[in-house]
GROMACS .gro file of C-alpha atoms in nm:
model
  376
    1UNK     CA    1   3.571   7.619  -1.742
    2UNK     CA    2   3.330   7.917  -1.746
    3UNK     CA    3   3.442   8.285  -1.637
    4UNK     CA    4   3.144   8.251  -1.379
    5UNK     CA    5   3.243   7.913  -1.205
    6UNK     CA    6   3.590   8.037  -1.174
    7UNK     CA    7   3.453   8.352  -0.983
    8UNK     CA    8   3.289   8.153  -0.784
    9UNK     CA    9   3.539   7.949  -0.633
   10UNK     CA   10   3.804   8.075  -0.446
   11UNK     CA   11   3.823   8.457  -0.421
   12UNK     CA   12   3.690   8.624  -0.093
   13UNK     CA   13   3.301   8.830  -0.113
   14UNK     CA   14   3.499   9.128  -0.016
   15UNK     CA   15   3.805   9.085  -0.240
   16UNK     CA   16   3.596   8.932  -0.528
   17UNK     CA   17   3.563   9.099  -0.907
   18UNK     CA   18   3.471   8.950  -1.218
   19UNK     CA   19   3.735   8.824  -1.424
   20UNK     CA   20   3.707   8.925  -1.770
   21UNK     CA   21   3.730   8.688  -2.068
   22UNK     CA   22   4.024   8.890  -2.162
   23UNK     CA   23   4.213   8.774  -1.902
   24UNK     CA   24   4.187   8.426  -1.946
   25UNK     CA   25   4.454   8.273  -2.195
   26UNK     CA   26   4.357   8.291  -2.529
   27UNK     CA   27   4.089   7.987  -2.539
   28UNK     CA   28   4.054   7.906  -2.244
   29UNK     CA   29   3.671   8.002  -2.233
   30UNK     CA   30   3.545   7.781  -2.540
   31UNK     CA   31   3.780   7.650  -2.815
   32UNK     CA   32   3.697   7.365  -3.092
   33UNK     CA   33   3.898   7.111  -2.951
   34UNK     CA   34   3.889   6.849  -3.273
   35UNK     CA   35   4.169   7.054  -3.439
   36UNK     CA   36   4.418   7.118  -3.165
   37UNK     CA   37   4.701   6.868  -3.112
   38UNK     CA   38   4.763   6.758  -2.729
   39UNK     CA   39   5.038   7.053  -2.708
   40UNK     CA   40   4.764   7.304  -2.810
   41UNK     CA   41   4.527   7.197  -2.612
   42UNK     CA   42   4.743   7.233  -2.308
   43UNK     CA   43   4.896   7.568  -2.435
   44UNK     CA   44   4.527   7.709  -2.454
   45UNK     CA   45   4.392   7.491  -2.157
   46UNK     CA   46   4.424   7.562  -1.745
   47UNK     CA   47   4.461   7.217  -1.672
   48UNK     CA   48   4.323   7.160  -1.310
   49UNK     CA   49   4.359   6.804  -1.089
   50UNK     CA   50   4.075   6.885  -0.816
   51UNK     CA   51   4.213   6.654  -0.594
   52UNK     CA   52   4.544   6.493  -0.641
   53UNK     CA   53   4.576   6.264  -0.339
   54UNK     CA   54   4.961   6.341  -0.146
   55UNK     CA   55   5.008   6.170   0.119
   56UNK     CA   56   4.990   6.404   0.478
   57UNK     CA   57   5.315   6.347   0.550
   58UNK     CA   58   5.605   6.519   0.710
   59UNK     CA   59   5.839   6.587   0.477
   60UNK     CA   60   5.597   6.637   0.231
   61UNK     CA   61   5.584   6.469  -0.093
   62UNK     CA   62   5.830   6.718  -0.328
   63UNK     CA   63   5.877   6.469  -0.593
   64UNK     CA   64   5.592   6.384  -0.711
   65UNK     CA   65   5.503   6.786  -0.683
   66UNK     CA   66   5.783   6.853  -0.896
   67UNK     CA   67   5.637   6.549  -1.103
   68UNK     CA   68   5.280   6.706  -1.164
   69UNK     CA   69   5.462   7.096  -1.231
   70UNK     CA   70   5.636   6.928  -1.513
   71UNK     CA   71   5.368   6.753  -1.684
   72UNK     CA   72   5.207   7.062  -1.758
   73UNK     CA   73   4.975   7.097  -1.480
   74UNK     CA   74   4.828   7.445  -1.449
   75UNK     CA   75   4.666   7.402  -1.093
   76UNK     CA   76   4.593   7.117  -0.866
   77UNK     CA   77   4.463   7.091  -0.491
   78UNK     CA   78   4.693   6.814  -0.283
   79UNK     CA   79   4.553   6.700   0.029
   80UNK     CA   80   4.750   6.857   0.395
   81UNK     CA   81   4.455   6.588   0.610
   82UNK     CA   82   4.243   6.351   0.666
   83UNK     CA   83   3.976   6.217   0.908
   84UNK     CA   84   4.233   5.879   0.922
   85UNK     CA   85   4.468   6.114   1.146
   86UNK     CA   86   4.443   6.345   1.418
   87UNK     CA   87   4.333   6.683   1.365
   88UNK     CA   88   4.650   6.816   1.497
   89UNK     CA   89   4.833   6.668   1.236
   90UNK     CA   90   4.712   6.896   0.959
   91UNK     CA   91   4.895   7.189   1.063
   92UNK     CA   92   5.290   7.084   1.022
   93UNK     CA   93   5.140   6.925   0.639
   94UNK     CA   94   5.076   7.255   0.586
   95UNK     CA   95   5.375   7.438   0.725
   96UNK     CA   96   5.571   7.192   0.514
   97UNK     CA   97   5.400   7.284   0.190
   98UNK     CA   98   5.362   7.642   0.252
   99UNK     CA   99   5.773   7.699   0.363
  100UNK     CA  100   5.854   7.480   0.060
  101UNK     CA  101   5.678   7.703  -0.211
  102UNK     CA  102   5.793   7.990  -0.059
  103UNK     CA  103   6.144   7.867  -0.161
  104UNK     CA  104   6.033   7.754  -0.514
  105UNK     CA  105   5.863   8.099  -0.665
  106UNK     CA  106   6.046   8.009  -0.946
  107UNK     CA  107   5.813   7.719  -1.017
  108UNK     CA  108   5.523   7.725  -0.782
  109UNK     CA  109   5.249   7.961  -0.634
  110UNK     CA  110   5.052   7.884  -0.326
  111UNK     CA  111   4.689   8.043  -0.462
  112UNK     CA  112   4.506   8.291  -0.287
  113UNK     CA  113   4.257   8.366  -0.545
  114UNK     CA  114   4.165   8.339  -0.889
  115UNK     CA  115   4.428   8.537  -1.037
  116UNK     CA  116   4.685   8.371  -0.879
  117UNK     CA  117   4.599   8.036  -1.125
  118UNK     CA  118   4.575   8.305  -1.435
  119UNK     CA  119   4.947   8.437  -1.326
  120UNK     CA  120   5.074   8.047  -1.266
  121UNK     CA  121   4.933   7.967  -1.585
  122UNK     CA  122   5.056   8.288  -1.795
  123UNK     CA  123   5.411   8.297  -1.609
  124UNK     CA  124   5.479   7.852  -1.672
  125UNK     CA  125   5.423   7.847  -1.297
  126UNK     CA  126   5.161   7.532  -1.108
  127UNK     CA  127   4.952   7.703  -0.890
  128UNK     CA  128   4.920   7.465  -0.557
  129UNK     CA  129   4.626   7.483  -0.300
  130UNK     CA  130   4.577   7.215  -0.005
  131UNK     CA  131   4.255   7.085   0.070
  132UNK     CA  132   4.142   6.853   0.357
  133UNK     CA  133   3.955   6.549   0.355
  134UNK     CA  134   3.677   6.553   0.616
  135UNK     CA  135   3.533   6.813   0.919
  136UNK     CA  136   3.727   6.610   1.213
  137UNK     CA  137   4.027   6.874   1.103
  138UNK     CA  138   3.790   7.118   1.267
  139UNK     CA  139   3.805   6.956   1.626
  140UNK     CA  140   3.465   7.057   1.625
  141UNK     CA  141   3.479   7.444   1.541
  142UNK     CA  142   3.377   7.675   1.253
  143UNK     CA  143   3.631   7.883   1.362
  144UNK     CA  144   3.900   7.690   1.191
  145UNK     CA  145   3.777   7.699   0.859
  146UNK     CA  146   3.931   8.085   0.832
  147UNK     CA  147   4.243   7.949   1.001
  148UNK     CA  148   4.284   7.708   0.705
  149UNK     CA  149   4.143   7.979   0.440
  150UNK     CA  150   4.447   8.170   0.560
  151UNK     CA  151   4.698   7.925   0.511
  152UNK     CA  152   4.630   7.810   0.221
  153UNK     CA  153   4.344   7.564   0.234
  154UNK     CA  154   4.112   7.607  -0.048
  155UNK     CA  155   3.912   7.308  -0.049
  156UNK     CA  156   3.723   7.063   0.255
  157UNK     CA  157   3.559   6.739   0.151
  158UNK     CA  158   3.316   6.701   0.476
  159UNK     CA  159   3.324   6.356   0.540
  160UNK     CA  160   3.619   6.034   0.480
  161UNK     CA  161   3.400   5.749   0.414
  162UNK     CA  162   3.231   5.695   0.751
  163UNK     CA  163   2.999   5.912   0.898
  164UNK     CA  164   3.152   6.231   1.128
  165UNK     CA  165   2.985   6.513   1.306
  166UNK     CA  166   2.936   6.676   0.958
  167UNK     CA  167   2.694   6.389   0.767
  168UNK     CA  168   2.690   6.078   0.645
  169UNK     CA  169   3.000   5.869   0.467
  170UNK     CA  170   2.946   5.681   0.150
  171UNK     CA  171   3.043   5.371   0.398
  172UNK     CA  172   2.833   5.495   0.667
  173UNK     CA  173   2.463   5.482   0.743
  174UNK     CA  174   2.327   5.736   0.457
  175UNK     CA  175   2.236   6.014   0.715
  176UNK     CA  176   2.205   6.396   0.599
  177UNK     CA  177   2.409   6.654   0.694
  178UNK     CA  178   2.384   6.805   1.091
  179UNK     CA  179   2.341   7.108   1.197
  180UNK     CA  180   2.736   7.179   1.239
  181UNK     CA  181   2.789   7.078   0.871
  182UNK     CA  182   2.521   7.333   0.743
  183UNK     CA  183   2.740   7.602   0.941
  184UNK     CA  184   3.041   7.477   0.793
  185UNK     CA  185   2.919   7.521   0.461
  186UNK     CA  186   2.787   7.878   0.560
  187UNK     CA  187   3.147   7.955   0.700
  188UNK     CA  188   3.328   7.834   0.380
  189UNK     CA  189   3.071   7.982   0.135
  190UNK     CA  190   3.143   8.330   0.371
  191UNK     CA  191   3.510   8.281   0.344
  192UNK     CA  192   3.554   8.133  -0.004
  193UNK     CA  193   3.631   7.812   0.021
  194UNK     CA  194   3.534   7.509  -0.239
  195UNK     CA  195   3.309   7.225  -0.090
  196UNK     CA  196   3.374   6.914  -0.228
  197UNK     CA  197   3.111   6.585  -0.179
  198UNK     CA  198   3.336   6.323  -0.229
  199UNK     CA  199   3.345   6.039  -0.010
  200UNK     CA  200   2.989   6.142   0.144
  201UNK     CA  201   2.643   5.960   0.144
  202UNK     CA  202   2.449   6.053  -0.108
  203UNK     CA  203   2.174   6.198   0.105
  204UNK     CA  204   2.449   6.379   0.206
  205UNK     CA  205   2.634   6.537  -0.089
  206UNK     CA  206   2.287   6.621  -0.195
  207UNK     CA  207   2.226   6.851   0.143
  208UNK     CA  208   2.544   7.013   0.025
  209UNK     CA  209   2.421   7.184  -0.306
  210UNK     CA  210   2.099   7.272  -0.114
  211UNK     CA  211   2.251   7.410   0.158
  212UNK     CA  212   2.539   7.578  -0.014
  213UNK     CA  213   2.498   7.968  -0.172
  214UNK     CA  214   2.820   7.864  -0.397
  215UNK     CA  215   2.927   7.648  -0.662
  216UNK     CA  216   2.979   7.291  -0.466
  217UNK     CA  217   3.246   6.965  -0.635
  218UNK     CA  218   3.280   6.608  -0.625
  219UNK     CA  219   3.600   6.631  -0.649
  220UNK     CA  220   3.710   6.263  -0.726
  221UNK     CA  221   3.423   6.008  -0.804
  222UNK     CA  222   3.269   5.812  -1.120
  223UNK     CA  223   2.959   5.709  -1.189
  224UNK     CA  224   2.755   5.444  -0.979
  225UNK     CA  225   2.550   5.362  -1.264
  226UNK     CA  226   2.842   5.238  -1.474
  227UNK     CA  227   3.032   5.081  -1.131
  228UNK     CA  228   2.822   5.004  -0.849
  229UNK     CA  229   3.073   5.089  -0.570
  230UNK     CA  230   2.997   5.295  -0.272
  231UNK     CA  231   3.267   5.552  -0.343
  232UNK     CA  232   3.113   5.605  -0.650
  233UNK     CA  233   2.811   5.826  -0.715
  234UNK     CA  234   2.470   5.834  -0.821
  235UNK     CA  235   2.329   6.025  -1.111
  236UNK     CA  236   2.131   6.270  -0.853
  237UNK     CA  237   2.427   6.356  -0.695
  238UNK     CA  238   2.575   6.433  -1.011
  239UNK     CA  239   2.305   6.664  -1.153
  240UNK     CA  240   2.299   6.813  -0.775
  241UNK     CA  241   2.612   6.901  -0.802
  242UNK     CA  242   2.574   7.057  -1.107
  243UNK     CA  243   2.289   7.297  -1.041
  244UNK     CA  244   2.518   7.455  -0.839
  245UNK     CA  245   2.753   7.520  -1.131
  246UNK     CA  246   2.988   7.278  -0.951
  247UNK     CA  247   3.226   7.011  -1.161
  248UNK     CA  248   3.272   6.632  -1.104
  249UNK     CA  249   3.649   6.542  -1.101
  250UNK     CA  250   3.679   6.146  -1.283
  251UNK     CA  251   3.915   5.950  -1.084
  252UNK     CA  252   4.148   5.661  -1.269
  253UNK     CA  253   4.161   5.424  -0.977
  254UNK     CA  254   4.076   5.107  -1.082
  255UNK     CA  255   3.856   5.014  -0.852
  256UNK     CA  256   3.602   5.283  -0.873
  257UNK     CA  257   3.610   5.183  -1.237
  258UNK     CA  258   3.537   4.854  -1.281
  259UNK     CA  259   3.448   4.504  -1.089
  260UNK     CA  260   3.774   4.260  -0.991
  261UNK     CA  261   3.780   4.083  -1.315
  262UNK     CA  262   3.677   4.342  -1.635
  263UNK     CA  263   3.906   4.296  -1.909
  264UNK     CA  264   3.820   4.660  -2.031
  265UNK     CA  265   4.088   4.872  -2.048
  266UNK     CA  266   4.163   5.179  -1.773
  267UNK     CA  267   4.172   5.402  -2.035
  268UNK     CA  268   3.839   5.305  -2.193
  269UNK     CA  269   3.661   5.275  -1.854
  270UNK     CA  270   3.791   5.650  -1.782
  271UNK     CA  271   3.648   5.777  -2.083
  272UNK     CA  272   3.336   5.542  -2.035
  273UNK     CA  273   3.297   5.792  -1.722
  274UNK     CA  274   3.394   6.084  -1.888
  275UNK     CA  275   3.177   6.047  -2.173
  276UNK     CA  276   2.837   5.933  -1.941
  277UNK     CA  277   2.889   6.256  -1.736
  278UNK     CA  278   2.936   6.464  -2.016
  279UNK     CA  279   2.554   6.354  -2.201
  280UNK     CA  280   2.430   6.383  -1.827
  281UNK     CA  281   2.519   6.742  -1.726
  282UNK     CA  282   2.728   6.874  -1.974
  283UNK     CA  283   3.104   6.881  -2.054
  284UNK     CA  284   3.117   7.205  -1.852
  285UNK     CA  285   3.078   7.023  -1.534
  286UNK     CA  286   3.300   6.722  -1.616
  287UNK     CA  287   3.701   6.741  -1.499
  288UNK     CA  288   3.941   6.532  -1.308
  289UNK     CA  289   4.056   6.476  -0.998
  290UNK     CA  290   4.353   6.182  -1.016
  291UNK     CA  291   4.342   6.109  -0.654
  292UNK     CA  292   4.705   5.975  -0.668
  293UNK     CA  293   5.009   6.164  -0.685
  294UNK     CA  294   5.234   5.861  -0.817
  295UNK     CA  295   5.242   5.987  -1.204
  296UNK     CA  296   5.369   5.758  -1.432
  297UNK     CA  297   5.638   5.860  -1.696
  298UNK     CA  298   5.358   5.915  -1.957
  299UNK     CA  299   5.277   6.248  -1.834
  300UNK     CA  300   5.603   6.373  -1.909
  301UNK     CA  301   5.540   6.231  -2.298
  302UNK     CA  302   5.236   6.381  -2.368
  303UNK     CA  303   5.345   6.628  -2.643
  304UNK     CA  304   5.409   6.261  -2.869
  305UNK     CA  305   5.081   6.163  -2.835
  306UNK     CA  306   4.884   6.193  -3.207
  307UNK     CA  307   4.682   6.448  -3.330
  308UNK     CA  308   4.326   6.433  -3.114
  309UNK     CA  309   3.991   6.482  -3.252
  310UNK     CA  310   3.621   6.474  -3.186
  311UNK     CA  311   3.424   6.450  -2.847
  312UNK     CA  312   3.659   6.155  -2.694
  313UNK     CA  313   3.957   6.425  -2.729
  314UNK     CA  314   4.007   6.358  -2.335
  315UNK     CA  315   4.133   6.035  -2.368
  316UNK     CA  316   4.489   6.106  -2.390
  317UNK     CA  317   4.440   6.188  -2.041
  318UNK     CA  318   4.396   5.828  -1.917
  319UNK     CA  319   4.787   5.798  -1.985
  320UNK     CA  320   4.853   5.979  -1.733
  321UNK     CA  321   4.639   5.688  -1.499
  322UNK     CA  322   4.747   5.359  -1.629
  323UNK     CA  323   5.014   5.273  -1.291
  324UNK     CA  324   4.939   5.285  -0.972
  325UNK     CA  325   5.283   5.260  -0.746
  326UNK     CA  326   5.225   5.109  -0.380
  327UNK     CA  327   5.320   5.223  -0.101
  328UNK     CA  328   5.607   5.051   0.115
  329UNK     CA  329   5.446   4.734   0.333
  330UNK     CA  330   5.581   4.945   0.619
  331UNK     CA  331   5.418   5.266   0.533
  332UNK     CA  332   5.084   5.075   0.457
  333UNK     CA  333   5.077   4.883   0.784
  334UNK     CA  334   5.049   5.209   1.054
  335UNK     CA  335   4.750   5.371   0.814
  336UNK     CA  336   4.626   5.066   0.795
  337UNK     CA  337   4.577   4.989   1.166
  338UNK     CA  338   4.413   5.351   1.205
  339UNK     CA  339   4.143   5.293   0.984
  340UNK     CA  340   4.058   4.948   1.083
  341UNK     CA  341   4.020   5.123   1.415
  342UNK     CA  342   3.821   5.346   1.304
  343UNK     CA  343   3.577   5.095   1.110
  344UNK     CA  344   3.748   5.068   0.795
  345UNK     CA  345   3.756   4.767   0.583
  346UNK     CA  346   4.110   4.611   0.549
  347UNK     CA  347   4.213   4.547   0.229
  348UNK     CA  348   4.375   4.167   0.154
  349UNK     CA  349   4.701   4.216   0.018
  350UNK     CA  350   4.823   4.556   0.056
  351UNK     CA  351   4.602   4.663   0.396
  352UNK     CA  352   4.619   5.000   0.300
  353UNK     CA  353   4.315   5.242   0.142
  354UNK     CA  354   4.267   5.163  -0.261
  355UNK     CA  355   4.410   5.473  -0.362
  356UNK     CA  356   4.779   5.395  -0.260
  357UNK     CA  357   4.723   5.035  -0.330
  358UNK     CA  358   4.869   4.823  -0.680
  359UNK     CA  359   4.577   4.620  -0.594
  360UNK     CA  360   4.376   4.832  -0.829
  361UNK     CA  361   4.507   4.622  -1.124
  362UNK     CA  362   4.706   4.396  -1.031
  363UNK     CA  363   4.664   4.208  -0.694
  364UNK     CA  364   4.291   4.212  -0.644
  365UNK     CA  365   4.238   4.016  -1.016
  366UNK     CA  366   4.406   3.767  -0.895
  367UNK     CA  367   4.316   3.709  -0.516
  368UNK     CA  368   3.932   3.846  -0.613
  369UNK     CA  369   3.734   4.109  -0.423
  370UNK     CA  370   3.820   4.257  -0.017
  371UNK     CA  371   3.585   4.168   0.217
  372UNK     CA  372   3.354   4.429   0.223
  373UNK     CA  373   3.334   4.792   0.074
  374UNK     CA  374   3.733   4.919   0.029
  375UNK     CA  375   3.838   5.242   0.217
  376UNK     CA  376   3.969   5.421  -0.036
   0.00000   0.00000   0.00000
């Protein structure tokens, strides 16, 4: 991760400064990856989840936070809202996350800036940010995107699959973005906030690098061209996305990897992704974003994992993605209802969006493919 994209992201116009090289830990700019072991790698890495897919829930989720600390996270962005629920909503999320942390120095930091990540990661702290998935939590204002900024919000992905007052969903109708999503993006770009293009149309996502002054993400989203799915992108929103010096986060979900059916293995099909992004725009614009916060035990194993080499060194990282935990039926069924309300495909077994659902490998291969395009 370059010195310049990390300037770019999160720190203020008025508070900004460059960071220097020298302040990064030792490697972190470039390092030759084929000779470091998996405890190296991390040692020398800041090892960011873009997007890791909590639950907005009252209490908040402080297991599976404690989960991602100890697996050697460095940073990682867990969502406080979503267009699913009411706007309202977002605010005790956040008051939940924000009083918890506060209690927890020991082990957390709720980032400001920049150099808040560079102390988490120097000091064996993870360095938390919310983000919030779609405009609705705006109730139709810029003037809530400082509001957010304040509290801790470092990261808006415009739209949740259908199409809102900001542009179009990836399950909507393909429109661009309106008039009151270019002046979000001018509000966050003012502010410092990251714009992510997951979940949008890709007429849409695209409208977001050209309208945005800043580096934009697609925070959780493979390739269309390896998995036809309409969560999934296509290579011009890729290379959009990074001409703004922006990074595409490779989700593990099953089903944005492969059709109901492929034998291949998660871990190969997250490489598969990894690698194809990598010869498109370059390893520098490649990350993750798990999009699940349910982190199986292999995480906490890592350090046993062989000595890595060569270009497909990243593959240790589909471990971490090889479960997917559901939900309780009773959980599932109230989320459920709201986005078949609000246009939302249900899914067949589980009724609840793909990325909380053990459909993703288990129940789906045998009952075959939901009737329509999933909501995850």
């Amino acid at each position: 991760m370059s010195s310049r994209y990390l300037n770019s992201l999160l720190d203020k116009p008025h508070n900004a400064r460059e960071i220097a090289p020298s302040e990064f830990p030792k490697g972190v700019i470039s390092m030759d990856v084929s000779r470091l072991s998996v405890d190296e790698l991390f040692q020398n890495s800041i090892v960011w989840d873009a997007h890791c897919g909590m639950d907005p829930q009252v209490p908040i989720d402080v297991n599976s936070l404690e989960r991602i600390r100890k697996a050697g996270f460095t940073y990682v962005s867990t969502n406080v809202g979503y267009d699913v629920l009411p706007w309202q909503e977002t605010f005790p999320v956040i008051a939940g996350y924000r009083r918890f942390l506060s209690e927890n120095t020991d082990k957390y930091t709720l980032v400001s800036s920049i150099a808040d990540v560079l102390a988490a990661k120097r000091d064996g702290k993870l360095a938390v940010s919310m983000d919030i998935e779609g405009v609705s939590a705006l109730n139709g204002t810029t003037d809530l995107v400082e509001t957010y900024h304040r509290l801790g919000v470092r990261q808006i992905s415009f739209v949740y699959n259908k199409d809102n007052a900001g542009g179009g969903g990836c399950h909507g109708e393909n429109t661009g973005i309106t008039h009151f999503g270019r002046a979000v993006i001018k509000e966050m770009n003012r502010v410092g906030m990251l714009i992510d293009g997951t979940h949008c149309g890709a007429r849409m996502s695209i409208d977001m690098a050209e309208t945005s002054s800043k580096p934009i993400i697609i925070s959780h989203s493979n390739s269309r061209v390896l998995h036809d799915h309409p969560r999934n992108i296509w290579d011009e929103q890729a290379i959009a996305c990074a001409n703004t010096g922006g990074v595409i986060g490779i989700t593990g979900i099953r089903l944005f990897l492969a059709k109901v059916g492929d034998s291949t293995s998660d871990l190969d099909l997250l490489v598969r992704n990894i690698d194809y992004y990598c010869e498109l725009v370059g390893p520098e614009h490649v990350g993750i974003g798990t999009d699940f916060a349910e982190i199986t035990k292999a995480l906490e194993t890592r350090f046993e994992t062989p000595k890595i080499t060569g270009r497909r060194h990243i593959k240790w990282i589909g471990h971490w993605l090889r479960r997917h935990r559901s939900f309780p039926e009773n959980h599932c069924r109230p989320v459920s209802s709201r986005l078949h309300q609000q246009g939302h495909q249900r899914n067949p077994r589980c009724q609840f969006h793909a990325r909380r659902c053990d459909e993703l490998g288990v129940a789906l291969r045998n009952q075959g493919p939901p009737p329509g395009p999933s909501s995850g």
